[in-house]
PDB file of C-alpha atoms in Angstrom:
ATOM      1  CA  UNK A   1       6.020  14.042 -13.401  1.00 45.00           C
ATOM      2  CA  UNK A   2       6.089  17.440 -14.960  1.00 52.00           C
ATOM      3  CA  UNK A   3       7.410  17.615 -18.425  1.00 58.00           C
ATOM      4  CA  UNK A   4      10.466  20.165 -17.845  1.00 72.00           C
ATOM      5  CA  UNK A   5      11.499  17.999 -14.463  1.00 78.00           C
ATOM      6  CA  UNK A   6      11.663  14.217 -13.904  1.00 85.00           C
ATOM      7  CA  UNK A   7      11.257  14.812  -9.948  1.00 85.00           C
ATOM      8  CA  UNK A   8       8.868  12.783  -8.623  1.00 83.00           C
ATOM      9  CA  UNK A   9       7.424  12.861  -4.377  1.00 85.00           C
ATOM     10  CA  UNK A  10       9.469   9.518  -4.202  1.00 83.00           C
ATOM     11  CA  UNK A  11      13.187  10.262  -3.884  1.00 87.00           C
ATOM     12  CA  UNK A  12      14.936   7.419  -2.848  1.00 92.00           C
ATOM     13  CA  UNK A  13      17.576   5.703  -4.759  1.00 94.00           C
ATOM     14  CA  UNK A  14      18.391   2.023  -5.546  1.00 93.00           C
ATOM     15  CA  UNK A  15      22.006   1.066  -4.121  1.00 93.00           C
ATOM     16  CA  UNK A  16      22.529  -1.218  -6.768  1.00 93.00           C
ATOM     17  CA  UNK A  17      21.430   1.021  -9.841  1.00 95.00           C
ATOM     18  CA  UNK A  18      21.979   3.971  -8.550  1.00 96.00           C
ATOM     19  CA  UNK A  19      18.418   5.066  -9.880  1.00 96.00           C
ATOM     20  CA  UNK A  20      15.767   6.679  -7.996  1.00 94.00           C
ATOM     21  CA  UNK A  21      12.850   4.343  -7.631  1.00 92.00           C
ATOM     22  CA  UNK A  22      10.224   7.489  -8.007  1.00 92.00           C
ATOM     23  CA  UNK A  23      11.991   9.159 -11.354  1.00 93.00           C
ATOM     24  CA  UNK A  24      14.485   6.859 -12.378  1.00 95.00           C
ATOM     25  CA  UNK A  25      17.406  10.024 -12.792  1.00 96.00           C
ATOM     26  CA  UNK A  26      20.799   9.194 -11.513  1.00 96.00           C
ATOM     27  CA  UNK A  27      22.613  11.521  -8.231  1.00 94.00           C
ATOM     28  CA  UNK A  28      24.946  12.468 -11.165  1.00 95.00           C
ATOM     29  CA  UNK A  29      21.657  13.184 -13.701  1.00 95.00           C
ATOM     30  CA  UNK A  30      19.961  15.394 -10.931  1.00 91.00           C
ATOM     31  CA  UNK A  31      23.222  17.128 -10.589  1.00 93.00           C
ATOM     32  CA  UNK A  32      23.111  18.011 -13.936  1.00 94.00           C
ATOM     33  CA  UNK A  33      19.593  18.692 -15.142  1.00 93.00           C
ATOM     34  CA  UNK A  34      19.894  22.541 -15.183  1.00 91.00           C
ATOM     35  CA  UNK A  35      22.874  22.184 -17.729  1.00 95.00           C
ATOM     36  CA  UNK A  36      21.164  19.566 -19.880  1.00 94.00           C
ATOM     37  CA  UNK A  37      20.290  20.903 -23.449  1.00 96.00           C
ATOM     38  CA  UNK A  38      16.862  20.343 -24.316  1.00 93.00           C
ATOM     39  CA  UNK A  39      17.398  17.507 -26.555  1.00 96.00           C
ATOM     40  CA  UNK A  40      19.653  15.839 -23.886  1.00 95.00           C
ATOM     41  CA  UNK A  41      16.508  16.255 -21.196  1.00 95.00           C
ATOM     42  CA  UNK A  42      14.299  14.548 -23.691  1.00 94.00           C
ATOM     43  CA  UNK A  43      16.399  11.927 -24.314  1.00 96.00           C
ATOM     44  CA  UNK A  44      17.184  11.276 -20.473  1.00 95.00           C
ATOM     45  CA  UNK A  45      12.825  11.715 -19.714  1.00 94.00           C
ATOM     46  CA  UNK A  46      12.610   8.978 -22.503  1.00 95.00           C
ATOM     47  CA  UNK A  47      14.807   6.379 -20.626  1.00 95.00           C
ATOM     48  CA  UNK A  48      13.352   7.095 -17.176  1.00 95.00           C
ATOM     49  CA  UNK A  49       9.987   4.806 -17.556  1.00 95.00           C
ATOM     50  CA  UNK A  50      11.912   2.114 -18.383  1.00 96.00           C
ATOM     51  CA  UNK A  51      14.383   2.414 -15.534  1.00 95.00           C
ATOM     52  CA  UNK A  52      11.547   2.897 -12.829  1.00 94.00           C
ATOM     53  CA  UNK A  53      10.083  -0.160 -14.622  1.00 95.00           C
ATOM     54  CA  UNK A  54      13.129  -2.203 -14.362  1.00 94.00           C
ATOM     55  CA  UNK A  55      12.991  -1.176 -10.210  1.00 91.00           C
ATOM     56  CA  UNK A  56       9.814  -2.038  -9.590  1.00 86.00           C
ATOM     57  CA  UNK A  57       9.421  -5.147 -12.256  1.00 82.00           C
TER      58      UNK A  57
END
């Protein structure tokens, strides 16, 4: 994952969540990223580990 973009090579996202299993974002969060303030990017990049974590736990 590069630090300015949660994108990983896995895009695919969990019906149930709505999460992708490679990044974690949302369709919504993706949507969004370009408009995100820097603090709101770092705050979204620190949930995603968890998320993916929850998807593949």
């Amino acid at each position: 994952m590069r630090k300015d973009d949660p994108c990983m090579p896995i895009c695919e996202f969990d019906g149930r969540s709505g999460w992708c299993a490679g990044c974690g974002v949302t369709v919504a969060e993706l949507r969004s990223w370009k408009k995100l303030t820097p603090y709101k990017r770092g705050e979204l990049l620190r949930l995603l580990p968890r998320r993916v974590s929850q998807l593949n736990g």
